[in-house]
Coordinates of C-alpha atoms in Angstrom, one line a residue:
X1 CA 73.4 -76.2 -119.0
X2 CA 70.9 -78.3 -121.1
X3 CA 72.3 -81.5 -118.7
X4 CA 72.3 -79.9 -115.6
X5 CA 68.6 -78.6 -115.9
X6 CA 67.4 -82.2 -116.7
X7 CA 68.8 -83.4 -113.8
X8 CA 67.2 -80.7 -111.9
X9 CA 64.3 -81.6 -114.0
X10 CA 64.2 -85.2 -112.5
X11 CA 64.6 -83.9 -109.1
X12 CA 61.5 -81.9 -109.2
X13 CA 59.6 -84.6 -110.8
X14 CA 60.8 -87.1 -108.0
X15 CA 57.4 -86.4 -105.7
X16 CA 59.6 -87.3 -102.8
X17 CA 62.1 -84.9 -103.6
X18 CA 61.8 -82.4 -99.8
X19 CA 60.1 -79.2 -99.7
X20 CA 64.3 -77.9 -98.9
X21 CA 65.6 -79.5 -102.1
X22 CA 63.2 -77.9 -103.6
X23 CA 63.9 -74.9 -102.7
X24 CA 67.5 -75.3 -103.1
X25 CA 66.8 -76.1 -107.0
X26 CA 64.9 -73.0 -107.3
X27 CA 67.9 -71.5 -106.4
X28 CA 70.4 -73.6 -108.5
X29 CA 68.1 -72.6 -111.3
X30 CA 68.2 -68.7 -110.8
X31 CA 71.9 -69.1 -110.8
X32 CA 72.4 -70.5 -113.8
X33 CA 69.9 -68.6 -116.0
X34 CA 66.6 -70.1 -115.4
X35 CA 66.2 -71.9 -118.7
X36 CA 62.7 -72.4 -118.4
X37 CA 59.9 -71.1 -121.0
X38 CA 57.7 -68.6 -119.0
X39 CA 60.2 -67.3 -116.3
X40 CA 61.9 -64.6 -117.7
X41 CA 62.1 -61.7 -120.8
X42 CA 62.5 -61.9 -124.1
X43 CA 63.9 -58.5 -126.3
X44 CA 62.5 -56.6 -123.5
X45 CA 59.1 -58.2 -123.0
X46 CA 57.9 -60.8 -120.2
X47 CA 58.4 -64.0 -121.9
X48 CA 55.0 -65.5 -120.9
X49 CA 53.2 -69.2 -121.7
X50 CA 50.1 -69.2 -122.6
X51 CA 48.0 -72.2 -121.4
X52 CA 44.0 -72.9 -122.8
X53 CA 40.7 -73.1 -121.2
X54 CA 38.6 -74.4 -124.4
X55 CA 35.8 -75.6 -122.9
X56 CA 33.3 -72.9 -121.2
X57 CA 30.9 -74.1 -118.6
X58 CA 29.3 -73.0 -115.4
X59 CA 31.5 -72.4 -112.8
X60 CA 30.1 -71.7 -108.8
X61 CA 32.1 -69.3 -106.8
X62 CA 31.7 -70.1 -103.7
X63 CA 32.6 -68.2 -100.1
X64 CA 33.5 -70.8 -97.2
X65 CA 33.6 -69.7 -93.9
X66 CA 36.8 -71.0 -92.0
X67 CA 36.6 -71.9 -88.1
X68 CA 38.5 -69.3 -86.4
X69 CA 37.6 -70.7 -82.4
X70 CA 36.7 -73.6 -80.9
X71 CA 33.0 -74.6 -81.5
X72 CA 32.6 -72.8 -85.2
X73 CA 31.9 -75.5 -87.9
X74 CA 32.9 -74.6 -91.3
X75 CA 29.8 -73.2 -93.4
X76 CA 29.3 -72.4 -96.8
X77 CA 28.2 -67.9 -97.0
X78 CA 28.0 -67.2 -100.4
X79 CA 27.5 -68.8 -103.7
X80 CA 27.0 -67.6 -107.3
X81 CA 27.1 -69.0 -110.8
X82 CA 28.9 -67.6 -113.7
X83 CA 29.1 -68.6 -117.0
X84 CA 33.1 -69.0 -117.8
X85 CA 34.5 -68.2 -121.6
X86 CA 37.4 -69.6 -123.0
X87 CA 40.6 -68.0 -122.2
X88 CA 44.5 -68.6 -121.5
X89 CA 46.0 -69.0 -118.7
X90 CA 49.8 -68.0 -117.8
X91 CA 51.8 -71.1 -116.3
X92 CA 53.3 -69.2 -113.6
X93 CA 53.1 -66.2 -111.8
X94 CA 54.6 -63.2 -112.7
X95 CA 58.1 -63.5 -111.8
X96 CA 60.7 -61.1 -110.4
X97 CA 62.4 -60.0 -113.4
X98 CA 59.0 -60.2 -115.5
X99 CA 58.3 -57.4 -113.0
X100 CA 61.4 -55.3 -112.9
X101 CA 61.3 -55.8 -117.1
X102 CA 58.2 -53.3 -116.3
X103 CA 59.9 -50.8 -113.8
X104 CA 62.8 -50.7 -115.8
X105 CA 61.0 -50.2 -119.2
X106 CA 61.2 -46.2 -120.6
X107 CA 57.6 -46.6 -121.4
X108 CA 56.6 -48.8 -118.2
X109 CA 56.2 -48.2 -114.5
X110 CA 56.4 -44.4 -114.6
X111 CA 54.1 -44.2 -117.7
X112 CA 51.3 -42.1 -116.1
X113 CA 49.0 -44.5 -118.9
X114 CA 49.3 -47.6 -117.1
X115 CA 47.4 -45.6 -113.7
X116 CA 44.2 -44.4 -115.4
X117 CA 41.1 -44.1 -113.1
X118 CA 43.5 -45.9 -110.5
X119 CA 42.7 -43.2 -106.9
X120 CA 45.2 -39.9 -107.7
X121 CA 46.6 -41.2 -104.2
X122 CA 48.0 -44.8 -105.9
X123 CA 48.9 -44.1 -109.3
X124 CA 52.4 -45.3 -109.4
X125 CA 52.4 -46.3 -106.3
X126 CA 56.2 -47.1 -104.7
X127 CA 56.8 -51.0 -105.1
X128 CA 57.2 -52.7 -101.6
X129 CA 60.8 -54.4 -101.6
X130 CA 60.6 -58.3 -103.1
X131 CA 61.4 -60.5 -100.0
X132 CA 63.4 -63.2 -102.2
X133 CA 65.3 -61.3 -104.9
X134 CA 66.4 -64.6 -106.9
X135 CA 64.7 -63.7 -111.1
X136 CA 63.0 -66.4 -110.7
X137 CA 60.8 -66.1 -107.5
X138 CA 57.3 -64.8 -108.0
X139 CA 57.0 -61.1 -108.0
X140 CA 55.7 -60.1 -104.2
X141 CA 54.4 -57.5 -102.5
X142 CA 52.6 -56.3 -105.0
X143 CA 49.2 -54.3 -104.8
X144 CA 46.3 -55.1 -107.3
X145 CA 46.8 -51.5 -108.5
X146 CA 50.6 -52.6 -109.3
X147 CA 49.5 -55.8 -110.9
X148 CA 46.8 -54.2 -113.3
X149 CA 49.3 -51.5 -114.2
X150 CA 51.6 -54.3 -115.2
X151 CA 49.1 -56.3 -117.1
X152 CA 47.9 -53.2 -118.8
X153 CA 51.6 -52.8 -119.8
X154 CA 51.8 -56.3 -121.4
X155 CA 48.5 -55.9 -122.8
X156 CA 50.3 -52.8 -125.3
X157 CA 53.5 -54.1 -125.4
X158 CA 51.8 -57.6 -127.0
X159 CA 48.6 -56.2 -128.9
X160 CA 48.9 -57.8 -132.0
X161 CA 49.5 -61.4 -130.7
X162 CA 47.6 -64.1 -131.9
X163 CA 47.1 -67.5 -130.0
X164 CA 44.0 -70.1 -131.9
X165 CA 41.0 -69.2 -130.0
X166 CA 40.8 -72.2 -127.2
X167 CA 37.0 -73.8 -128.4
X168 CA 39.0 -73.5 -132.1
X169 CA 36.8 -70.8 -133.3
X170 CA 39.1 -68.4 -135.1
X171 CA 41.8 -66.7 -133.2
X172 CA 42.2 -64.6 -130.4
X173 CA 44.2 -61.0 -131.0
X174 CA 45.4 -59.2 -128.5
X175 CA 43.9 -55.5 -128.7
X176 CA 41.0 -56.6 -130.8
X177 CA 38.9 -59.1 -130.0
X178 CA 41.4 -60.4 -126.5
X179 CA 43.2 -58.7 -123.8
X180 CA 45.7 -59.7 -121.1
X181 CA 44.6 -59.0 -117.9
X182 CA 43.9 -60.5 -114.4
X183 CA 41.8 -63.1 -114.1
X184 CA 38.4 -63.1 -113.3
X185 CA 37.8 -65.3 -109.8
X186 CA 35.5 -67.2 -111.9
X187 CA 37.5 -68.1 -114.3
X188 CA 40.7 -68.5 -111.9
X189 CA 38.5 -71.5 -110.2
X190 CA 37.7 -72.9 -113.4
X191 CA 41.2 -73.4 -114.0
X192 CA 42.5 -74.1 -111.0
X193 CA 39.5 -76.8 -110.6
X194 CA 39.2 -78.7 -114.0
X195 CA 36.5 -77.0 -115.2
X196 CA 33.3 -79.1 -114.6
X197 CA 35.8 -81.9 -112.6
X198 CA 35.7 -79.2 -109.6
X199 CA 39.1 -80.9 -108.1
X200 CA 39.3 -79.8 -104.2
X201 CA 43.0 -79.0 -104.9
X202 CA 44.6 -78.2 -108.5
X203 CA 45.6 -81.9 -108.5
X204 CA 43.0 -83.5 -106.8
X205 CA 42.5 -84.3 -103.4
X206 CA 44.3 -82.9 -100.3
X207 CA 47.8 -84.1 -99.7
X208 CA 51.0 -83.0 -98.7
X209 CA 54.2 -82.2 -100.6
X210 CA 52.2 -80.8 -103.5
X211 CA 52.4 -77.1 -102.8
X212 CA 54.7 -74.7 -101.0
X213 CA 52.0 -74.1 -98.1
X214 CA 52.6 -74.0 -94.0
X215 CA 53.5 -77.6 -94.2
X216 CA 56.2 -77.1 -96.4
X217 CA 58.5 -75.6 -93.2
X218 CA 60.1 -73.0 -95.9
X219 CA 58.4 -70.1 -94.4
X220 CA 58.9 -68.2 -97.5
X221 CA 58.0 -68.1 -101.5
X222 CA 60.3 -69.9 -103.9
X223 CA 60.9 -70.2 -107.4
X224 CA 57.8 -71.1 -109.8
X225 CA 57.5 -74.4 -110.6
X226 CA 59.2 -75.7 -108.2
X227 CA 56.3 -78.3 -107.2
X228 CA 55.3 -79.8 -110.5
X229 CA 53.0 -82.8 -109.0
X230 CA 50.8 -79.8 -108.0
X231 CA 50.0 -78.5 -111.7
X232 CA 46.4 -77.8 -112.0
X233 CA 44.9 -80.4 -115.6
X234 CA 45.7 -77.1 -118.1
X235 CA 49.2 -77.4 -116.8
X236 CA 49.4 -74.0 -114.7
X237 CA 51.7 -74.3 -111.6
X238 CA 51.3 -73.0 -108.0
X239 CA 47.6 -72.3 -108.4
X240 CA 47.7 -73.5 -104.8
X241 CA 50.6 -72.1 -102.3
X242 CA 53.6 -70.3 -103.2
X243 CA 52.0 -66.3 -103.1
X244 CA 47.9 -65.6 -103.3
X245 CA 46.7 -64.2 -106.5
X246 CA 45.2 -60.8 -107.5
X247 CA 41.9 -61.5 -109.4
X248 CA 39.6 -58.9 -111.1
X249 CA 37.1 -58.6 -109.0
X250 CA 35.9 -56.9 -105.9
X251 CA 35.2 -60.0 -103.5
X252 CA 31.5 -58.5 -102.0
X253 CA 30.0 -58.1 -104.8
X254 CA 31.7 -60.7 -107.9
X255 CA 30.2 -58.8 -110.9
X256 CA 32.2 -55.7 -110.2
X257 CA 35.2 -55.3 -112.4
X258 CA 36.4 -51.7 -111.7
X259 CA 39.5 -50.2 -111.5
X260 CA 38.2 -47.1 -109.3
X261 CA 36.1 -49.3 -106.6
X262 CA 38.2 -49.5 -103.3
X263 CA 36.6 -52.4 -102.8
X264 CA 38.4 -55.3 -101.5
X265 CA 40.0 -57.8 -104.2
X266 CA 39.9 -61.3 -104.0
X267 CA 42.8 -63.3 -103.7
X268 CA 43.1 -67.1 -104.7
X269 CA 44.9 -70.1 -104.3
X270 CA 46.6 -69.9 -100.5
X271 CA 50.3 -68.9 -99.6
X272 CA 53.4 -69.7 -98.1
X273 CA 52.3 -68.4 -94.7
X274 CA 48.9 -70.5 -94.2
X275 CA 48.3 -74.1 -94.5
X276 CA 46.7 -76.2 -97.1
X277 CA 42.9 -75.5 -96.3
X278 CA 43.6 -72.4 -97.6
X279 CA 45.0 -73.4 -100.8
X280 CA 42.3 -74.9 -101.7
X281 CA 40.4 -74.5 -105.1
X282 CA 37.2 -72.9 -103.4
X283 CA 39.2 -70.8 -100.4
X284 CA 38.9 -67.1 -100.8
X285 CA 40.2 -64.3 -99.2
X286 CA 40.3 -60.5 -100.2
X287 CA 42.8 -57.4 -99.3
X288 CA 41.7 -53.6 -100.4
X289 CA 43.7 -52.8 -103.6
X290 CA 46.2 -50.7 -102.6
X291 CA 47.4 -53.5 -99.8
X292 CA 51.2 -54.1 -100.2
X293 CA 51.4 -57.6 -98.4
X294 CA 54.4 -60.2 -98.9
X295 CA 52.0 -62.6 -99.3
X296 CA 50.6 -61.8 -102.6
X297 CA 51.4 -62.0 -106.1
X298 CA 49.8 -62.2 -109.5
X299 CA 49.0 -64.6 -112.4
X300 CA 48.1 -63.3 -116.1
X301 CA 45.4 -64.1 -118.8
X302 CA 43.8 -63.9 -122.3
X303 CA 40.7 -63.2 -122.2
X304 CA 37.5 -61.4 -123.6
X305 CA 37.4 -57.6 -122.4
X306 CA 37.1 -57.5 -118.7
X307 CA 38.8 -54.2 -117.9
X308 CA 39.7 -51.2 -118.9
X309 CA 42.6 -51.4 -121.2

C-alpha cells in the first residue's frame, strides 16, 4: 500500500494533475485505508496533526463587501485588530470518520456534557446526513453547536497532551494551561495568511487549480488534501475551498466568544459551491449556529482558553 500511496502522492503533487483526478485519488485513497497522518482514529480518538503558529503578531480582521449587482464596487465595512497568541493548528478538517469516532463513542455525541449552555432546543442536535460518505471527506453539514460539542469531546478525551509551546516557552498541556477548540477568526486569518506576510490566498496570489472552489467543476467536497499546492506556509490544507469553517466567534461583534449567543458565526475560507473570491484569506461570511448547511465544515486548534470547556 506504501507504493501505491506514493504514486498517488506524485499525482497530487503534479500541479497539473485535473481537479477530476483529484477527486478520483481522494477516492482511491478512502478505499484503500487512507494512510495519511491526520485523517482518521487512532484506539478510539481522532488521530489529529498538530501544526504551529510561534510567532504572535497583530492580525486585522477585516469585513469586505462583495458586489452583488451591477454598479456596486467592492468596499472594505469593517476592520479590527487583534493581537494573535501562539497556537496549533489541525492540517485538515475534521474528517468523516473523525466525526462518526464521536457519535459512536459511549461517552460522546449523546453525552448531555458536551451541550452545556448550548439553547435546551439544540443540545444534541440530530446530525444532517454527510453528502460524500467516503472516511476521508470532510465532515459536512455540521452546525457550530455540533462542531464545539465535538471539539469539547477531543478536548477531554486528549487533556493531558503535551505539544512544546510554539514561541519555545515551555509546553502547552491540554486541560491546563491549552485547550482544543475552534479557532478564533483572528487567529484562522493569521494562519491561513502567513502571519504578518498577509498572503491574499493560503499560497499567495489568486490562481486556479489550487483549491476545490466553483472553478474546480466538481460541484461537491472531496477528500482533505487533495490540493496540496494550496497549503497555507504552517502547512494546513484547504484553508481555502473544499467546505467553510466554523470559527469561535459571533461575526457582528468579533470579541464575543459565547456558546449561548445566537448570534451568527463566522465562517472562513470559501467552499465548493462559490468561486475563488470567496476563498480568499480576508472573505467572511457567517450562518446562525444552529444552521445545518452542506457547505460547512470545521477545522481544530490549541490554543489558550477561549471557550468554555
Amino acid at each position: 500500500m506504501q507504493s501505491a500511496w506514493q504514486e498517488l502522492q506524485q499525482e497530487l503533487e503534479n500541479p497539473a494533475t485535473t481537479d477530476q483526478r483529484r477527486w478520483q485519488i481522494g477516492q482511491q485513497l478512502a478505499e484503500m485505508g487512507d494512510p495519511r497522518p491526520g485523517i482518521g482514529v487512532k484506539n478510539g480518538v481522532p488521530d489529529m496533526v498538530w501544526l504551529p503558529l510561534a510567532a504572535g503578531g497583530e492580525v486585522t480582521v477585516i469585513r469586505t463587501w462583495h458586489p452583488e449587482s451591477t454598479g456596486e464596487e467592492a468596499r472594505v465595512i469593517h476592520r479590527q485588530t487583534f493581537q494573535v497568541e501562539p497556537f496549533y493548528i489541525a492540517q485538515y478538517l475534521v474528517t468523516h470518520a473523525q466525526y462518526q469516532t464521536f457519535v459512536a463513542a459511549e461517552d460522546g455525541f449523546d453525552n448531555v456534557t458536551w451541550w452545556q449552555d448550548i439553547p435546551t432546543a439544540y443540545q444534541r442536535q440530530p446530525l444532517s446526513e454527510q453528502r460524500t460518505k467516503l472516511s476521508n471527506n470532510p465532515r459536512d453539514g455540521l452546525s457550530w453547536y455540533q462542531s464545539v460539542a465535538f471539539a469539547r469531546w477531543l478536548n477531554q478525551r486528549l487533556t493531558g497532551l503535551e505539544l512544546p509551546h510554539p514561541a519555545g516557552a515551555g509546553r502547552f498541556r491540554v486541560g491546563d494551561n491549552a485547550q482544543i477548540r475552534l479557532p478564533a477568526e483572528w487567529e484562522w486569518q493569521w494562519a491561513a495568511q502567513n502571519g504578518a506576510e498577509a498572503r491574499p490566498y493560503p499560497w499567495g496570489e489568486a490562481r486556479p487549480g489550487y483549491a476545490n472552489t466553483e472553478e474546480s467543476g466538481l460541484k461537491q467536497a472531496v477528500a482533505v488534501g487533495m490540493y496540496p499546492q494550496g497549503a497555507a506556509a504552517c502547512g494546513a490544507l484547504d484553508m481555502a475551498g473544499n467546505l467553510m469553517e466554523w470559527c469561535a466567534n459571533d461575526k457582528k461583534n468579533l470579541e464575543i466568544v459565547d456558546v449561548a449567543s445566537p448570534a451568527t458565526k463566522a465562517l472562513r475560507g470559501g467552499d465548493w459551491g462559490y468561486a475563488l473570491d470567496y476563498a480568499s484569506c480576508t472573505y467572511c461570511d457567517d450562518e446562525t449556529p444552529e444552521r445545518m448547511d452542506f457547505l460547512n465544515g470545521c477545522r481544530l486548534v490549541v490554543g489558550s482558553k477561549l471557550m468554555e470547556p
